[in-house]
Coordinates of C-alpha atoms and ligand atoms in Angstrom, one line a residue:
M1142 CA -28.4 -6.9 -4.0
K1143 CA -28.0 -9.6 -1.4
I1144 CA -26.5 -9.2 2.1
A1145 CA -25.4 -12.3 3.9
I1146 CA -26.2 -12.0 7.6
L1147 CA -24.0 -14.1 9.8
P1148 CA -24.8 -13.4 13.5
G1149 CA -22.6 -16.1 15.0
D1150 CA -22.2 -16.7 18.8
G1151 CA -22.5 -14.9 22.1
I1152 CA -23.7 -11.3 21.8
G1153 CA -23.6 -11.8 18.0
T1154 CA -27.2 -12.6 17.6
E1155 CA -28.4 -9.7 19.8
I1156 CA -26.3 -7.0 18.2
M1157 CA -27.1 -8.3 14.7
A1158 CA -30.8 -8.0 15.3
E1159 CA -30.4 -4.3 15.9
A1160 CA -28.2 -3.8 12.8
V1161 CA -30.8 -5.5 10.7
K1162 CA -33.5 -3.3 12.2
V1163 CA -31.4 -0.3 11.2
L1164 CA -30.8 -1.5 7.7
N1165 CA -34.6 -2.2 7.2
A1166 CA -35.4 1.3 8.5
L1167 CA -33.5 2.8 5.5
E1168 CA -36.0 1.3 3.1
L1169 CA -33.4 0.4 0.5
R1170 CA -33.8 -2.4 -2.0
F1171 CA -31.9 -5.4 -0.9
E1172 CA -32.4 -8.9 0.1
T1173 CA -31.0 -10.5 3.2
E1174 CA -30.3 -14.2 4.0
T1175 CA -29.2 -15.4 7.4
A1176 CA -26.9 -18.4 8.1
L1177 CA -25.3 -20.0 11.1
V1178 CA -21.5 -19.5 11.7
G1179 CA -19.0 -20.3 14.4
G1180 CA -20.1 -22.3 17.5
A1181 CA -23.7 -22.1 16.5
A1182 CA -22.9 -23.7 13.2
Y1183 CA -20.8 -26.3 14.8
D1184 CA -23.7 -27.2 17.1
A1185 CA -26.2 -27.5 14.2
H1186 CA -23.9 -28.9 11.4
G1187 CA -20.7 -30.1 13.1
H1188 CA -18.6 -27.5 11.4
P1189 CA -18.0 -23.8 12.2
L1190 CA -18.1 -22.8 8.6
P1191 CA -20.5 -25.2 6.8
E1192 CA -20.5 -25.4 3.0
S1193 CA -23.9 -23.7 2.9
T1194 CA -22.7 -20.7 4.9
L1195 CA -19.6 -20.4 2.7
A1196 CA -21.7 -20.6 -0.4
L1197 CA -24.1 -17.9 0.8
A1198 CA -21.1 -15.7 1.7
R1199 CA -19.7 -16.2 -1.8
S1200 CA -22.9 -15.4 -3.6
A1201 CA -23.8 -12.3 -1.5
D1202 CA -22.7 -8.8 -2.5
A1203 CA -21.7 -8.1 1.1
I1204 CA -21.5 -9.9 4.4
L1205 CA -22.5 -8.6 7.8
F1206 CA -20.8 -10.7 10.5
G1207 CA -21.5 -10.6 14.2
A1208 CA -19.0 -12.4 16.4
V1209 CA -17.9 -16.0 17.0
G1210 CA -16.5 -17.9 19.9
D1211 CA -17.3 -19.3 23.3
W1212 CA -15.1 -20.9 26.0
K1213 CA -17.2 -24.1 25.7
Y1214 CA -15.6 -24.8 22.3
D1215 CA -12.0 -24.4 23.5
K1216 CA -11.4 -28.1 23.8
L1217 CA -12.3 -28.9 20.2
D1218 CA -9.7 -29.7 17.7
R1219 CA -8.4 -26.4 16.1
P1220 CA -10.2 -26.9 12.7
L1221 CA -13.5 -27.2 14.5
R1222 CA -13.2 -24.1 16.8
P1223 CA -15.5 -21.1 16.1
E1224 CA -12.5 -18.8 15.2
Q1225 CA -11.9 -21.0 12.2
A1226 CA -15.1 -19.7 10.7
I1227 CA -13.8 -16.1 10.4
L1228 CA -10.3 -17.2 9.4
G1229 CA -11.9 -19.4 6.7
L1230 CA -14.1 -16.7 5.4
R1231 CA -11.1 -14.3 5.1
K1232 CA -9.1 -17.0 3.4
H1233 CA -11.7 -18.4 1.0
L1234 CA -13.0 -15.0 0.0
G1235 CA -9.6 -13.4 -0.3
L1236 CA -10.4 -10.6 2.2
F1237 CA -6.9 -9.3 2.5
A1238 CA -7.5 -5.7 3.4
N1239 CA -8.8 -5.1 6.9
F1240 CA -9.8 -1.5 7.7
R1241 CA -10.1 -0.8 11.4
P1242 CA -10.8 2.9 12.1
A1243 CA -10.3 4.2 15.6
I1244 CA -12.5 7.2 16.0
C1245 CA -13.1 9.0 19.3
Y1246 CA -16.6 10.4 19.3
E1247 CA -16.7 13.8 20.8
Q1248 CA -19.5 12.6 23.2
L1249 CA -17.3 9.8 24.5
T1250 CA -14.0 11.5 25.1
H1251 CA -14.4 10.9 28.8
A1252 CA -15.0 7.2 28.3
S1253 CA -11.3 6.7 27.3
S1254 CA -8.8 5.6 29.9
L1255 CA -6.4 8.1 28.4
K1256 CA -6.5 11.9 29.2
P1257 CA -9.3 13.6 27.2
A1258 CA -6.7 15.9 25.5
L1259 CA -4.8 13.0 24.1
V1260 CA -7.8 11.4 22.4
A1261 CA -10.2 14.3 21.7
G1262 CA -10.8 14.3 17.9
L1263 CA -8.8 11.1 17.4
D1264 CA -9.4 9.7 13.9
I1265 CA -6.9 7.1 12.8
L1266 CA -7.2 4.2 10.4
I1267 CA -5.4 0.9 11.0
I1268 CA -5.0 -1.2 7.8
R1269 CA -4.2 -4.8 8.7
E1270 CA -3.1 -7.4 6.1
L1271 CA -5.5 -10.2 6.8
T1272 CA -4.7 -13.3 4.8
G1273 CA -1.0 -13.8 5.2
D1274 CA 1.8 -13.7 7.8
I1275 CA 2.1 -16.2 10.7
Y1276 CA -1.7 -16.6 10.8
F1277 CA -1.7 -18.7 7.6
G1278 CA 2.0 -19.5 6.9
Q1279 CA 2.9 -23.1 6.4
P1280 CA 4.4 -25.3 7.7
R1281 CA 3.1 -25.2 11.2
G1282 CA 2.6 -27.9 13.8
R1283 CA 4.1 -29.9 16.6
R1284 CA 7.0 -32.3 16.4
T1285 CA 10.1 -33.6 18.2
A1286 CA 12.9 -31.0 18.0
V1287 CA 16.0 -32.1 16.1
D1288 CA 17.9 -28.9 17.0
G1289 CA 17.4 -25.7 19.0
H1290 CA 17.9 -25.4 22.8
F1291 CA 16.4 -28.8 23.7
P1292 CA 16.8 -31.4 20.9
G1293 CA 14.7 -34.5 21.4
T1294 CA 11.9 -32.7 23.2
E1295 CA 8.4 -31.8 22.0
E1296 CA 8.1 -28.4 20.2
A1297 CA 5.6 -26.3 18.3
F1298 CA 6.2 -23.9 15.4
D1299 CA 4.4 -21.5 13.0
T1300 CA 5.8 -19.8 9.9
M1301 CA 5.9 -16.1 9.4
R1302 CA 6.0 -15.3 5.7
Y1303 CA 4.9 -12.7 3.1
S1304 CA 5.2 -12.8 -0.6
K1305 CA 6.0 -9.6 -2.6
P1306 CA 2.5 -9.3 -4.2
E1307 CA 0.9 -9.7 -0.8
V1308 CA 2.8 -6.8 0.6
E1309 CA 2.5 -4.7 -2.6
R1310 CA -1.3 -4.9 -2.7
I1311 CA -1.8 -4.0 1.0
A1312 CA 0.7 -1.1 0.5
H1313 CA -1.4 0.2 -2.4
V1314 CA -4.5 0.0 -0.3
A1315 CA -2.9 2.0 2.5
F1316 CA -1.4 4.7 0.2
Q1317 CA -4.7 5.1 -1.6
A1318 CA -6.6 5.3 1.7
A1319 CA -4.2 8.0 3.0
R1320 CA -4.6 10.0 -0.2
K1321 CA -8.4 9.8 0.0
R1322 CA -8.4 10.9 3.7
A1323 CA -6.2 13.9 2.9
A1324 CA -8.4 14.9 0.0
G1325 CA -11.5 14.6 2.1
S1326 CA -10.2 16.6 5.0
G1327 CA -10.6 20.0 3.3
R1328 CA -7.1 21.0 4.6
S1329 CA -5.1 22.8 2.0
N1330 CA -1.7 21.1 1.5
A1331 CA -3.1 18.1 3.4
R1332 CA -0.4 15.4 3.1
G1333 CA -1.8 12.0 4.0
K1334 CA 0.6 10.0 6.1
V1335 CA 1.2 6.2 6.2
T1336 CA 3.0 4.7 9.1
S1337 CA 4.2 1.2 8.1
V1338 CA 4.7 -0.9 11.2
D1339 CA 7.4 -3.7 11.1
K1340 CA 10.0 -5.5 13.1
A1341 CA 12.7 -5.0 10.5
N1342 CA 15.4 -4.9 13.2
V1343 CA 14.9 -8.6 14.0
L1344 CA 12.7 -10.3 11.4
E1345 CA 13.6 -11.1 7.8
T1346 CA 9.9 -11.1 6.9
F1347 CA 9.5 -7.6 8.1
Q1348 CA 12.7 -6.2 6.6
F1349 CA 11.2 -7.5 3.3
W1350 CA 7.9 -5.9 4.2
K1351 CA 9.6 -2.5 4.8
D1352 CA 11.6 -2.8 1.5
V1353 CA 8.5 -3.6 -0.6
V1354 CA 6.4 -0.8 1.1
T1355 CA 9.2 1.7 0.3
E1356 CA 9.2 0.5 -3.3
V1357 CA 5.4 0.9 -3.7
H1358 CA 5.6 4.4 -2.1
A1359 CA 7.5 5.7 -5.2
S1360 CA 4.2 5.8 -7.0
Y1361 CA 2.6 8.0 -4.2
P1362 CA 4.8 11.1 -4.0
D1363 CA 1.9 13.0 -2.5
V1364 CA 1.7 10.7 0.5
Q1365 CA 4.2 10.8 3.3
L1366 CA 5.6 7.4 4.5
E1367 CA 7.2 6.7 7.8
H1368 CA 8.4 3.3 9.2
M1369 CA 8.1 2.4 12.8
Y1370 CA 9.0 -0.8 14.8
V1371 CA 6.0 -2.5 16.3
D1372 CA 7.2 -2.1 19.9
N1373 CA 7.6 1.6 19.4
A1374 CA 4.2 1.8 17.6
A1375 CA 2.5 0.2 20.6
M1376 CA 4.1 2.9 22.8
Q1377 CA 3.4 5.8 20.5
L1378 CA -0.3 4.8 20.3
V1379 CA -0.8 5.5 23.9
K1380 CA 1.6 8.4 24.1
A1381 CA 0.5 10.5 21.1
P1382 CA -2.2 8.7 19.2
K1383 CA -3.2 11.7 17.1
A1384 CA 0.3 11.7 15.5
F1385 CA -0.9 8.8 13.4
D1386 CA -3.0 9.0 10.2
V1387 CA -3.1 5.6 8.4
V1388 CA -1.2 2.7 9.9
V1389 CA -0.4 -0.3 7.7
T1390 CA 0.9 -3.5 9.1
G1391 CA 0.9 -7.3 8.9
N1392 CA -1.7 -9.7 10.2
M1393 CA -0.3 -10.4 13.6
F1394 CA 0.9 -6.9 14.5
G1395 CA -2.4 -5.6 13.2
D1396 CA -4.4 -7.9 15.4
I1397 CA -2.6 -6.6 18.5
L1398 CA -2.3 -2.9 17.6
S1399 CA -6.0 -2.6 16.4
D1400 CA -7.2 -3.7 19.8
E1401 CA -4.9 -1.2 21.5
A1402 CA -6.1 1.6 19.2
A1403 CA -9.7 0.6 19.8
M1404 CA -9.4 1.1 23.5
L1405 CA -8.1 4.6 23.0
T1406 CA -11.6 5.5 21.9
G1407 CA -13.2 4.5 25.2
S1408 CA -14.9 1.3 24.1
I1409 CA -14.3 -1.4 21.6
G1410 CA -18.1 -1.6 21.5
M1411 CA -18.1 1.4 19.2
L1412 CA -15.8 0.3 16.4
P1413 CA -16.7 -1.2 13.0
S1414 CA -14.4 -2.9 10.6
A1415 CA -14.3 -3.8 7.0
S1416 CA -12.4 -6.7 5.3
L1417 CA -12.2 -6.2 1.6
D1418 CA -11.2 -8.3 -1.4
K1419 CA -9.6 -6.9 -4.5
N1420 CA -13.0 -5.9 -5.9
N1421 CA -14.2 -4.2 -2.8
K1422 CA -16.5 -7.0 -1.9
G1423 CA -16.4 -7.1 1.8
L1424 CA -17.2 -8.7 5.1
Y1425 CA -18.2 -6.2 7.8
E1426 CA -17.9 -6.9 11.5
P1427 CA -17.6 -5.1 14.8
S1428 CA -14.0 -5.0 16.1
H1429 CA -15.1 -6.7 19.3
G1430 CA -15.7 -10.4 20.0
S1431 CA -18.6 -12.5 21.1
A1432 CA -18.4 -11.5 24.8
P1433 CA -19.9 -14.7 26.2
D1434 CA -19.8 -13.2 29.7
I1435 CA -22.6 -10.8 28.8
A1436 CA -24.4 -12.8 26.1
G1437 CA -28.2 -13.1 26.4
K1438 CA -28.4 -10.3 28.9
G1439 CA -29.5 -7.6 26.5
V1440 CA -26.7 -5.2 27.6
A1441 CA -24.2 -5.4 24.7
N1442 CA -23.5 -2.3 22.7
P1443 CA -24.9 -2.7 19.1
L1444 CA -23.3 0.4 17.8
A1445 CA -20.2 -1.2 16.4
T1446 CA -22.3 -3.6 14.3
I1447 CA -24.7 -0.8 13.2
L1448 CA -21.6 1.3 12.2
S1449 CA -20.3 -1.8 10.4
A1450 CA -23.5 -1.9 8.4
A1451 CA -22.9 1.8 7.5
M1452 CA -19.4 0.9 6.3
M1453 CA -20.9 -1.9 4.2
L1454 CA -23.4 0.6 2.6
R1455 CA -20.5 2.9 1.7
F1456 CA -17.8 0.4 0.6
S1457 CA -19.6 -2.5 -1.0
L1458 CA -23.2 -1.4 -1.8
D1459 CA -22.5 2.0 -3.2
Q1460 CA -25.0 3.8 -0.9
P1461 CA -22.9 6.6 0.7
E1462 CA -26.0 8.7 1.6
A1463 CA -27.6 5.8 3.5
A1464 CA -24.2 5.3 5.2
D1465 CA -24.2 9.0 6.2
R1466 CA -27.7 8.7 7.6
V1467 CA -26.8 5.7 9.8
E1468 CA -23.6 7.5 11.1
S1469 CA -25.5 10.7 11.8
A1470 CA -28.2 8.7 13.6
V1471 CA -25.6 7.1 15.9
K1472 CA -24.1 10.6 16.7
A1473 CA -27.6 11.9 17.4
V1474 CA -28.3 9.1 19.8
L1475 CA -25.0 9.7 21.6
S1476 CA -25.8 13.4 21.8
A1477 CA -29.1 12.6 23.3
G1478 CA -27.2 10.9 26.1
L1479 CA -28.1 7.3 25.5
R1480 CA -25.4 4.8 26.6
T1481 CA -24.9 1.1 26.9
G1482 CA -23.0 0.0 30.0
D1483 CA -19.6 -0.1 28.2
I1484 CA -19.7 3.7 27.5
W1485 CA -21.9 4.8 30.4
S1486 CA -20.8 7.7 32.5
E1487 CA -22.4 9.9 35.2
G1488 CA -25.2 12.0 33.8
T1489 CA -26.0 9.8 30.8
R1490 CA -28.9 7.4 30.4
L1491 CA -28.1 3.7 30.7
V1492 CA -29.9 1.7 28.0
G1493 CA -29.9 -1.9 26.8
T1494 CA -29.1 -3.4 23.4
R1495 CA -32.6 -3.1 22.0
E1496 CA -33.3 0.3 23.3
M1497 CA -30.1 1.5 21.7
G1498 CA -31.1 0.0 18.4
D1499 CA -34.6 1.4 18.6
A1500 CA -33.2 4.9 19.2
V1501 CA -30.9 4.7 16.1
V1502 CA -34.0 3.6 14.1
A1503 CA -36.0 6.5 15.5
A1504 CA -33.2 8.9 14.6
I1505 CA -33.2 7.6 11.1
T1506 CA -36.9 7.8 10.6
G1507 CA -37.0 11.2 12.1
K1508 CA -38.7 10.5 15.4
T1509 CA -37.5 12.3 18.4
I1510 CA -35.2 10.6 20.9
T1511 CA -36.0 10.9 24.6
K1512 CA -33.3 13.0 26.3
S1513 CA -31.6 11.7 29.4
Ligands
IPM2086 C1 -9.8 -10.3 15.2 C2 -9.9 -11.5 16.1 C3 -9.5 -12.8 15.3 C4 -8.1 -12.6 14.8 C5 -9.7 -14.1 16.0 C6 -11.2 -14.3 16.4 C7 -9.4 -15.3 15.1 O1 -9.0 -11.4 17.2 O2 -10.5 -10.3 14.2 O3 -9.0 -9.4 15.5 O4 -7.1 -13.0 15.5 O5 -7.9 -12.1 13.7
MG2087 MG1 -8.1 -9.5 17.4

């Protein structure tokens, strides 16, 4: 098995080093190969997603991705900006199903900006469609307006669109995920629930989305389906987040709602994500970005990347026990009171990126963790 390691920019290299350390501590049989991506690849090769990096990603069984982006690249033409690397990987590898769990760890309930009672025990899953919608829809560009409010002036436009098969396949992913969560919960009569988020009251694309999701739902009588407009969903996420189970939505709404959901848990520095193709080959990345403001300081939280590696072991590499070991180790480290700055609170021990990674490794290999 081969894992492509793409650290990227900013804190990407620091957090990736910790995740690789954790993977190595598991003593499994796999090979890793590292390549440049994002701004780092642009600096070295003149392109954020060089052919060689794409070829490695294609040939690997799974991809572990850090983060890309830095303000210093903001002036480049769009096709050369670091963000194009992750968008290109999603598109070229057909990674249409993005899983973004928002889990509030018991030890971090007080790190959330919401009242503990609202977020204690939170465990929801946002499934974001990742290769369609206004992100990729053509045509797009700038031109002189021929109609609209100001004909003859400069305008810009993007295209929001979804085809039926695109909506169908992500709907299947969501219903199956809800079914699996319900089965795994141990609750009798557990009825998985899917909330499909749309803007059917205004947009043609999302009336279509709603119709197709409803059609697909006919094959999943054991799963409950509810529809919610995106503005209301944004509100309900901060009002009663635990009322959600699985949320499925388009690329754009999913981008926004998944950041909102992440913050419910206290820190985006804790949340992993998986982007899967139709064969469950996947790219795994922390939900947070490259954080250039804290890059190189050794203070970034590596846990989201470490937990992304755990997701990779579970979804793409068929190593559920190894995934459990990593996740238990992370919980043990939190219980021992170790915290990076983003999740620190009174009475816990502030540690840096490396110390956090070392502590997870120690928990995996059975060494004791120094209590706070
Ligand atoms: C994300 C990010 C990306 C997106 C950016 C970096 C292109 O915000 O993964 O959520 O918008 O999808
Ligand atoms: Mg985003």
